[in-house]
Tab-separated table of C-alpha atoms and ligand atoms in Angstrom:
chain	number	residue	atom	x	y	z
A	217	MET	CA	3.857	13.135	67.454
A	218	ALA	CA	5.327	15.079	70.568
A	219	GLU	CA	3.376	18.072	71.361
A	220	THR	CA	4.594	21.464	71.728
A	221	ASP	CA	3.778	23.310	75.040
A	222	ALA	CA	2.404	26.585	73.589
A	223	SER	CA	2.691	28.238	76.875
A	224	ARG	CA	6.128	27.914	77.053
A	225	VAL	CA	6.468	29.880	74.000
A	226	VAL	CA	7.959	33.704	74.026
A	227	TYR	CA	6.692	34.599	70.503
A	228	PHE	CA	9.148	37.181	68.459
A	229	ASP	CA	8.154	36.148	65.521
A	230	HIS	CA	5.714	38.534	64.732
A	231	ALA	CA	7.204	39.556	61.154
A	232	ALA	CA	6.575	36.373	60.094
A	233	THR	CA	3.257	35.352	61.445
A	234	SER	CA	1.738	37.280	64.419
A	235	TRP	CA	0.659	34.808	67.474
A	236	PRO	CA	-1.541	34.366	69.300
A	237	LYS	CA	-4.635	36.205	67.679
A	238	PRO	CA	-7.488	37.616	69.637
A	239	ASP	CA	-9.831	35.431	70.935
A	240	VAL	CA	-12.578	37.251	68.921
A	241	VAL	CA	-10.528	36.074	65.693
A	242	LEU	CA	-10.699	32.564	66.756
A	243	ASP	CA	-14.290	32.482	67.731
A	244	ALA	CA	-15.528	34.131	64.061
A	245	MET	CA	-13.596	31.411	62.369
A	246	GLN	CA	-15.356	28.759	64.263
A	247	ARG	CA	-18.423	30.643	63.718
A	248	ALA	CA	-18.032	30.584	60.347
A	249	MET	CA	-17.411	27.028	60.060
A	250	HIS	CA	-20.249	25.913	62.425
A	251	ASP	CA	-23.022	28.472	61.323
A	252	ALA	CA	-22.278	29.657	57.678
A	253	GLY	CA	-20.903	26.587	56.574
A	254	GLY	CA	-22.041	26.914	52.617
A	255	ASN	CA	-20.266	28.191	49.746
A	256	PRO	CA	-20.532	31.846	49.426
A	257	GLY	CA	-21.931	33.350	46.171
A	258	ARG	CA	-23.170	30.063	45.318
A	259	GLY	CA	-26.573	29.139	46.153
A	260	ALA	CA	-29.948	31.017	47.837
A	261	HIS	CA	-30.052	28.528	50.989
A	262	ARG	CA	-29.426	30.030	54.140
A	263	LEU	CA	-25.890	28.570	54.856
A	264	ALA	CA	-24.461	29.943	51.430
A	265	VAL	CA	-26.295	33.385	51.992
A	266	ALA	CA	-24.608	33.271	55.662
A	267	ALA	CA	-21.485	32.538	54.070
A	268	SER	CA	-21.901	35.480	51.671
A	269	ARG	CA	-22.673	37.711	54.524
A	270	THR	CA	-19.830	36.951	56.481
A	271	ILE	CA	-17.254	37.519	53.631
A	272	LEU	CA	-19.401	41.237	52.588
A	273	GLU	CA	-18.971	41.813	56.241
A	274	ALA	CA	-15.365	41.484	56.650
A	275	ARG	CA	-14.799	42.913	53.407
A	276	GLY	CA	-16.461	45.879	54.755
A	277	ALA	CA	-14.229	45.780	58.131
A	278	VAL	CA	-11.185	45.362	56.193
A	279	ALA	CA	-11.978	48.581	53.686
A	280	GLY	CA	-13.167	50.422	56.997
A	281	LEU	CA	-9.951	49.806	58.566
A	282	LEU	CA	-7.402	50.770	55.808
A	283	GLY	CA	-9.856	54.058	54.483
A	284	VAL	CA	-10.920	52.490	51.654
A	285	ALA	CA	-13.918	53.922	50.399
A	286	GLU	CA	-15.001	51.312	48.183
A	287	PRO	CA	-15.357	47.523	49.567
A	288	ARG	CA	-15.122	46.111	46.181
A	289	ASN	CA	-11.598	47.703	45.314
A	290	ILE	CA	-10.606	45.028	48.065
A	291	VAL	CA	-9.874	41.613	46.978
A	292	PHE	CA	-9.549	38.740	49.212
A	293	THR	CA	-6.154	36.837	48.475
A	294	ALA	CA	-4.286	33.629	49.652
A	295	GLY	CA	-2.037	36.377	50.931
A	296	CYS	CA	0.485	39.630	50.197
A	297	THR	CA	2.723	36.880	47.381
A	298	GLU	CA	-0.546	36.504	45.596
A	299	GLY	CA	-1.694	39.843	45.633
A	300	LEU	CA	1.399	41.127	44.594
A	301	ASN	CA	1.783	38.734	41.615
A	302	VAL	CA	-1.599	39.558	40.415
A	303	ALA	CA	-0.623	43.359	40.353
A	304	ILE	CA	2.585	43.135	38.660
A	305	LYS	CA	1.689	40.334	36.396
A	306	GLY	CA	-1.551	42.098	35.492
A	307	LEU	CA	-0.511	45.201	34.664
A	308	ILE	CA	3.144	44.622	33.461
A	309	ARG	CA	3.821	43.903	29.705
A	310	ARG	CA	6.917	42.943	27.978
A	311	GLY	CA	8.907	46.160	26.543
A	312	ASP	CA	7.313	48.173	30.072
A	313	ARG	CA	10.063	49.222	32.872
A	314	VAL	CA	9.619	49.397	36.250
A	315	VAL	CA	11.440	51.140	38.873
A	316	VAL	CA	11.654	49.008	42.272
A	317	SER	CA	13.699	49.674	45.637
A	318	SER	CA	16.428	47.364	46.855
A	319	MET	CA	14.605	46.285	49.733
A	320	GLU	CA	11.932	44.366	48.061
A	321	HIS	CA	11.101	40.631	49.627
A	322	ASN	CA	10.994	37.915	46.983
A	323	ALA	CA	7.292	38.180	46.764
A	324	VAL	CA	8.371	41.082	44.579
A	325	ALA	CA	11.727	40.324	43.227
A	326	ARG	CA	10.993	36.480	41.822
A	327	PRO	CA	7.589	38.111	39.780
A	328	LEU	CA	9.909	40.603	38.509
A	329	ASN	CA	12.939	38.541	37.951
A	330	MET	CA	10.857	36.358	36.027
A	331	LEU	CA	9.193	39.536	34.033
A	332	ALA	CA	12.709	40.546	32.986
A	333	ALA	CA	13.756	37.407	31.678
A	334	ALA	CA	10.637	37.847	29.386
A	335	GLY	CA	11.307	41.504	28.309
A	336	VAL	CA	10.359	43.719	31.289
A	337	ILE	CA	13.022	46.323	32.069
A	338	VAL	CA	13.485	46.293	35.875
A	339	ASP	CA	15.553	49.199	37.604
A	340	VAL	CA	16.957	48.833	40.908
A	341	VAL	CA	16.988	51.904	43.097
A	342	ARG	CA	19.238	51.004	46.012
A	343	ALA	CA	18.456	52.105	49.482
A	344	ASP	CA	20.758	53.327	51.962
A	345	GLU	CA	22.953	50.839	54.538
A	346	TYR	CA	19.903	51.708	57.052
A	347	GLY	CA	17.202	50.304	54.669
A	348	ASN	CA	15.658	53.485	53.917
A	349	VAL	CA	14.677	54.318	50.330
A	350	ASP	CA	15.406	57.613	49.479
A	351	ALA	CA	12.193	59.199	47.406
A	352	ASP	CA	14.481	61.646	45.590
A	353	ALA	CA	16.403	58.667	44.013
A	354	VAL	CA	13.502	56.951	42.842
A	355	GLU	CA	12.338	60.274	41.339
A	356	LEU	CA	15.636	60.508	39.099
A	357	ALA	CA	15.361	56.942	38.131
A	358	VAL	CA	11.932	57.585	37.285
A	359	ALA	CA	12.588	60.557	35.259
A	360	GLU	CA	15.488	58.800	33.234
A	361	ARG	CA	12.921	57.027	30.878
A	362	GLU	CA	9.295	56.065	30.466
A	363	THR	CA	8.133	53.883	33.694
A	364	ARG	CA	5.035	51.743	33.959
A	365	ALA	CA	5.048	50.786	37.431
A	366	VAL	CA	7.385	52.189	40.884
A	367	ILE	CA	6.999	49.483	43.219
A	368	CYS	CA	8.144	49.631	46.970
A	369	GLN	CA	7.232	48.253	50.151
A	370	HIS	CA	5.749	50.493	52.982
A	371	ALA	CA	7.786	48.775	55.594
A	372	SER	CA	11.094	46.189	55.839
A	373	ASN	CA	10.777	43.027	56.905
A	374	VAL	CA	14.316	43.193	57.689
A	375	THR	CA	15.423	46.445	58.872
A	376	GLY	CA	11.844	47.787	60.101
A	377	SER	CA	12.401	50.778	58.260
A	378	ILE	CA	9.381	52.724	56.667
A	379	GLN	CA	9.511	53.966	53.333
A	380	PRO	CA	8.186	57.312	51.882
A	381	VAL	CA	5.218	55.550	49.725
A	382	GLY	CA	3.091	58.636	49.681
A	383	ASP	CA	5.793	60.955	48.374
A	384	LEU	CA	6.372	57.564	45.686
A	385	ALA	CA	2.674	57.746	44.670
A	386	ASP	CA	3.210	61.454	43.719
A	387	ILE	CA	6.410	60.494	41.867
A	388	ALA	CA	4.861	57.878	40.058
A	389	HIS	CA	1.886	59.647	39.043
A	390	ASP	CA	3.119	62.594	38.077
A	391	ALA	CA	5.037	60.268	35.433
A	392	GLY	CA	2.267	58.751	34.332
A	393	ALA	CA	3.028	55.290	36.294
A	394	VAL	CA	1.258	53.360	38.953
A	395	LEU	CA	2.629	52.888	42.405
A	396	ILE	CA	2.703	49.694	43.722
A	397	VAL	CA	2.900	49.092	47.515
A	398	ASP	CA	4.007	45.921	49.639
A	399	GLY	CA	2.228	46.493	52.572
A	400	ALA	CA	2.793	43.087	54.225
A	401	GLN	CA	5.247	44.697	57.076
A	402	ALA	CA	2.573	48.060	57.776
A	403	THR	CA	-0.552	46.846	57.804
A	404	GLY	CA	-1.632	46.909	61.619
A	405	HIS	CA	1.530	47.949	63.145
A	406	LEU	CA	1.038	51.315	61.187
A	407	ARG	CA	-2.148	53.352	60.908
A	408	VAL	CA	-2.497	52.695	57.218
A	409	ASP	CA	-4.767	54.805	55.156
A	410	VAL	CA	-4.726	53.644	51.750
A	411	GLY	CA	-7.471	55.930	50.216
A	412	ALA	CA	-4.852	59.046	51.587
A	413	LEU	CA	-1.838	57.402	50.575
A	414	GLY	CA	-2.578	57.202	47.103
A	415	ALA	CA	-1.187	54.109	45.899
A	416	ASP	CA	-2.598	52.651	42.567
A	417	VAL	CA	-1.993	49.038	44.604
A	418	TYR	CA	-1.705	48.033	47.936
A	419	ALA	CA	-1.220	44.085	48.620
A	420	SER	CA	-1.231	42.778	52.459
A	421	SER	CA	-1.024	39.670	54.108
A	422	GLY	CA	-3.836	38.990	56.799
A	423	HIS	CA	-1.722	36.876	59.259
A	424	LYS	CA	0.922	39.516	60.253
A	425	GLY	CA	0.382	42.574	62.208
A	426	LEU	CA	-3.188	42.284	60.620
A	427	LEU	CA	-3.931	39.457	63.097
A	428	GLY	CA	-5.796	37.370	61.128
A	429	PRO	CA	-5.267	33.695	60.395
A	430	GLN	CA	-2.578	32.246	57.523
A	431	GLY	CA	-3.578	31.737	54.415
A	432	VAL	CA	-5.413	35.341	53.586
A	433	GLY	CA	-4.186	38.642	52.377
A	434	ILE	CA	-5.705	41.655	50.878
A	435	LEU	CA	-5.210	43.484	47.435
A	436	TYR	CA	-6.509	47.173	47.284
A	437	LEU	CA	-6.763	48.140	43.353
A	438	SER	CA	-7.947	51.543	42.859
A	439	SER	CA	-10.726	52.143	40.499
A	440	ASP	CA	-8.447	53.766	38.117
A	441	ILE	CA	-6.312	50.549	37.027
A	442	ASP	CA	-7.536	47.237	35.407
A	443	PRO	CA	-4.997	44.594	35.996
A	444	ASP	CA	-5.855	41.313	34.173
A	445	GLU	CA	-6.755	38.572	36.648
A	446	LEU	CA	-3.956	35.652	37.496
A	447	VAL	CA	-6.838	32.877	37.378
A	448	GLN	CA	-10.013	32.079	35.712
A	449	GLY	CA	-13.165	30.093	37.010
A	450	GLY	CA	-16.429	30.037	38.504
A	451	SER	CA	-17.179	33.809	39.854
A	452	GLY	CA	-20.495	32.220	41.463
A	453	GLY	CA	-23.011	34.188	38.756
A	454	ASN	CA	-22.829	34.490	35.370
A	455	SER	CA	-22.072	31.215	34.697
A	456	GLU	CA	-23.102	31.625	31.035
A	457	GLU	CA	-20.296	34.042	30.101
A	458	PRO	CA	-17.764	32.415	28.422
A	459	MET	CA	-14.884	34.812	30.008
A	460	GLN	CA	-14.140	36.078	33.414
A	461	PRO	CA	-16.710	38.659	34.442
A	462	ARG	CA	-14.859	41.968	34.700
A	463	LEU	CA	-16.911	42.660	38.148
A	464	ARG	CA	-15.092	43.333	41.037
A	465	PRO	CA	-14.215	41.786	43.444
A	466	ASP	CA	-15.472	38.382	41.941
A	467	ARG	CA	-12.964	39.053	38.786
A	468	TYR	CA	-10.107	38.544	40.927
A	469	GLU	CA	-11.708	35.933	43.353
A	470	ALA	CA	-12.475	32.792	41.119
A	471	GLY	CA	-13.171	29.454	42.836
A	472	THR	CA	-14.429	28.922	46.275
A	473	SER	CA	-13.349	31.612	49.101
A	474	ASN	CA	-11.364	30.864	52.263
A	475	THR	CA	-14.664	32.054	54.175
A	476	PRO	CA	-13.297	30.761	57.421
A	477	GLY	CA	-10.162	32.429	57.161
A	478	ILE	CA	-11.872	35.775	55.844
A	479	ALA	CA	-13.897	35.634	58.809
A	480	GLY	CA	-11.235	35.644	61.022
A	481	LEU	CA	-9.340	38.753	59.104
A	482	GLY	CA	-12.677	40.554	59.096
A	483	ALA	CA	-12.767	39.851	63.154
A	484	ALA	CA	-9.595	41.082	63.343
A	485	ALA	CA	-10.307	44.273	61.534
A	486	ARG	CA	-12.654	44.712	63.820
A	487	TYR	CA	-10.495	44.171	66.860
A	488	LEU	CA	-7.664	46.601	65.350
A	489	ALA	CA	-10.564	49.566	64.621
A	490	VAL	CA	-11.229	49.231	68.346
A	491	HIS	CA	-7.480	48.121	69.948
A	492	GLY	CA	-5.165	49.379	67.225
A	493	ASP	CA	-4.022	52.499	68.554
A	494	GLU	CA	-3.414	51.089	71.830
A	495	LEU	CA	-1.748	48.372	70.767
A	496	ARG	CA	0.670	50.541	68.124
A	497	VAL	CA	1.624	52.798	71.358
A	498	LEU	CA	2.625	49.413	73.255
A	499	GLU	CA	4.451	48.154	70.185
A	500	GLY	CA	6.590	51.360	69.969
A	501	GLU	CA	7.390	51.228	73.417
A	502	LEU	CA	8.389	47.721	72.975
A	503	THR	CA	10.290	48.416	70.039
A	504	SER	CA	12.671	51.017	71.593
A	505	ARG	CA	12.839	48.763	74.901
A	506	MET	CA	14.102	46.359	72.547
A	507	HIS	CA	16.574	48.147	70.312
A	508	GLU	CA	18.352	50.292	73.596
A	509	GLY	CA	18.980	46.447	75.045
A	510	LEU	CA	20.027	45.298	72.156
A	511	LEU	CA	22.186	48.141	71.446
A	512	GLY	CA	24.049	47.709	74.721
A	513	ILE	CA	24.845	43.993	73.861
A	514	GLU	CA	28.780	44.066	72.927
A	515	GLY	CA	29.354	42.089	69.299
A	516	LEU	CA	26.103	42.858	68.251
A	517	ARG	CA	25.446	44.863	65.104
A	518	VAL	CA	21.785	46.335	65.028
A	519	LEU	CA	20.202	47.021	61.606
A	520	GLY	CA	18.061	49.435	60.313
A	521	PRO	CA	16.661	53.039	61.471
A	522	LEU	CA	18.835	54.690	64.750
A	523	PRO	CA	17.131	54.913	68.035
A	524	GLY	CA	14.473	57.480	67.915
A	525	GLU	CA	13.661	57.080	63.920
A	526	GLU	CA	10.688	55.666	63.147
A	527	ARG	CA	10.496	51.559	62.743
A	528	VAL	CA	7.658	49.206	62.464
A	529	PRO	CA	8.434	46.842	65.259
A	530	VAL	CA	10.707	44.783	63.403
A	531	ILE	CA	14.665	44.891	65.074
A	532	SER	CA	17.432	42.600	63.108
A	533	VAL	CA	20.578	41.955	64.391
A	534	VAL	CA	23.908	40.251	63.482
A	535	HIS	CA	26.500	39.211	65.612
A	536	GLU	CA	30.375	39.506	64.775
A	537	ARG	CA	31.090	35.918	66.091
A	538	ILE	CA	28.111	33.780	66.231
A	539	ASP	CA	26.195	32.654	63.560
A	540	GLY	CA	22.297	34.122	63.524
A	541	ASP	CA	21.144	30.673	63.309
A	542	ARG	CA	23.105	29.120	66.110
A	543	ILE	CA	21.553	31.932	68.359
A	544	ALA	CA	18.050	31.369	66.997
A	545	PHE	CA	18.404	27.482	68.041
A	546	GLU	CA	19.835	28.467	71.490
A	547	LEU	CA	16.840	31.118	72.281
A	548	ASP	CA	14.535	28.374	71.106
A	549	ARG	CA	16.249	25.155	73.001
A	550	ARG	CA	17.127	26.825	76.174
A	551	TYR	CA	14.630	30.243	76.763
A	552	GLY	CA	11.768	28.823	74.552
A	553	ILE	CA	11.970	31.948	72.820
A	554	ALA	CA	10.970	32.118	68.967
A	555	VAL	CA	12.427	34.085	66.497
A	556	ARG	CA	13.507	34.252	62.633
A	557	ALA	CA	17.016	34.179	61.543
A	558	GLY	CA	18.663	33.751	57.750
A	559	LEU	CA	17.550	35.990	54.871
A	560	HIS	CA	13.857	36.145	55.499
A	561	CYS	CA	12.912	35.708	51.735
A	562	ALA	CA	14.556	39.091	51.209
A	563	PRO	CA	18.202	38.775	49.795
A	564	TRP	CA	17.843	41.767	48.158
A	565	ALA	CA	17.346	43.650	51.391
A	566	HIS	CA	20.199	41.845	53.063
A	567	ASN	CA	22.425	42.685	50.263
A	568	THR	CA	21.381	46.334	50.215
A	569	VAL	CA	22.225	46.209	54.174
A	570	GLY	CA	25.627	44.229	53.725
A	571	THR	CA	24.249	40.819	55.207
A	572	LEU	CA	23.728	38.665	52.134
A	573	ASP	CA	26.465	36.328	53.419
A	574	SER	CA	25.731	36.100	57.355
A	575	GLY	CA	22.099	36.855	57.356
A	576	ALA	CA	20.650	38.325	60.608
A	577	LEU	CA	18.388	37.135	63.716
A	578	ARG	CA	15.429	38.910	63.757
A	579	PHE	CA	12.803	39.985	66.633
A	580	GLY	CA	9.130	40.455	65.498
A	581	ILE	CA	7.085	42.270	68.117
A	582	GLY	CA	3.600	42.384	68.383
A	583	TYR	CA	0.126	41.441	70.158
A	584	GLY	CA	0.596	39.541	73.299
A	585	LEU	CA	4.211	40.465	74.176
A	586	THR	CA	5.342	43.004	77.394
A	587	SER	CA	8.092	44.857	78.743
A	588	ALA	CA	8.785	41.547	80.829
A	589	ASP	CA	9.203	39.600	77.839
A	590	VAL	CA	11.450	42.116	75.999
A	591	ASP	CA	13.437	42.021	79.279
A	592	TYR	CA	13.782	38.061	79.333
A	593	ALA	CA	14.779	38.303	75.556
A	594	LEU	CA	17.601	40.542	76.478
A	595	ASP	CA	18.743	38.554	79.173
A	596	ALA	CA	18.903	35.329	77.017
A	597	MET	CA	20.840	37.024	74.432
A	598	ARG	CA	23.065	39.020	77.061
A	599	GLU	CA	24.074	35.017	77.948
A	600	ILE	CA	24.064	33.459	74.704
A	601	CYS	CA	26.400	36.469	73.559
A	602	ALA	CA	28.437	36.430	76.564
B	36	PMP	N1	6.421	41.216	51.462
B	36	PMP	C1	7.060	41.112	52.943
B	36	PMP	C2	7.709	42.658	53.033
B	36	PMP	C3	6.821	40.364	53.659
B	36	PMP	O1	7.508	40.744	55.011
B	36	PMP	C4	6.139	38.964	53.412
B	36	PMP	C5	6.069	38.015	54.267
B	36	PMP	N2	7.415	37.669	54.954
B	36	PMP	C6	5.653	39.040	52.042
B	36	PMP	C7	5.848	40.205	51.405
B	36	PMP	C8	4.961	37.677	51.795
B	36	PMP	O2	3.544	37.753	52.773
B	36	PMP	P1	2.660	36.233	52.741
B	36	PMP	O3	3.399	35.431	53.276
B	36	PMP	O4	1.519	36.956	52.883
B	36	PMP	O5	2.660	35.830	51.224
């Protein structure tokens, strides 16, 4: 098999998966496999206890990072998609009505499309052409009729727009609805305080801005809600009970946990607790530099908020003549630059900003990148687009 020379990659695909990871993440994963290799929550021997402790500590670190007072309200999942599925399918019933933004990823859109076919009413509130969701428009939609849930992303994986989820929490609660937030593009890149935000559900990926490995995510469930679990099975305790125990987080974590992944995510959360602010300042600087540079390239339309407006470090562009896939191919082949072209699993969002037919070319900025990398990518773009 041909080897990829990772040292020659200039990585701008952080919105899909962040890479590289801080060394502490890799070390924690190796330690979990080497020193804590038992089955967590199952058995009392030292390696099983060490595995349980690894998960306990990771849960505490993630809860601390995200302002969650009770760590048992953080459930470890396989990713943001699983967390959103638990919340959506565990809370919403036939005949219920959902108000959702038009910027959502397929991790929200597809479960909702399935529920809509089974008798759930799904009303979509259209965001503006920059990808910004208007809280007033959501409030108007919620006021139209009884609503079970409002669902909105915290930030867009297409335009980088940051949505007013704090306001949406008040709007949902005033109407007796719950707010479900998709935080996949926000955690790590924004200072997220889930407690202060007031969301009932906050789901995110471990492998993007949180700098953890793939295959692990987080799902925050407030103490006030009680969604059904999606999966039943072994929970490590109360084995005589015929039904899934209601104890959190065990209820939502049936089967053996991804201990190495969770260990990595825990280490990443501890890393971000110390270095997160510094990283966010750098990401802001690199994003502005990239944004201004892209705006100066003829033939490119830059999606999302305007310069000076807030965004997460995601910038997508469309060239008036050259296909995004073609540019992405050239960036990789000629320059070793990794980006993502296409629809980014978000046809609703692309439809909202008018790029459903063309797709877009996305630069995701994050840990490990420098201003020299941004300048290199901009030079490459100028050459390809000339
Ligand atoms: N929502 C958004 C906004 C995303 O960007 C992504 C990842 N592309 C997801 C959900 C799905 O996350 P995961 O891969 O962790 O399931």
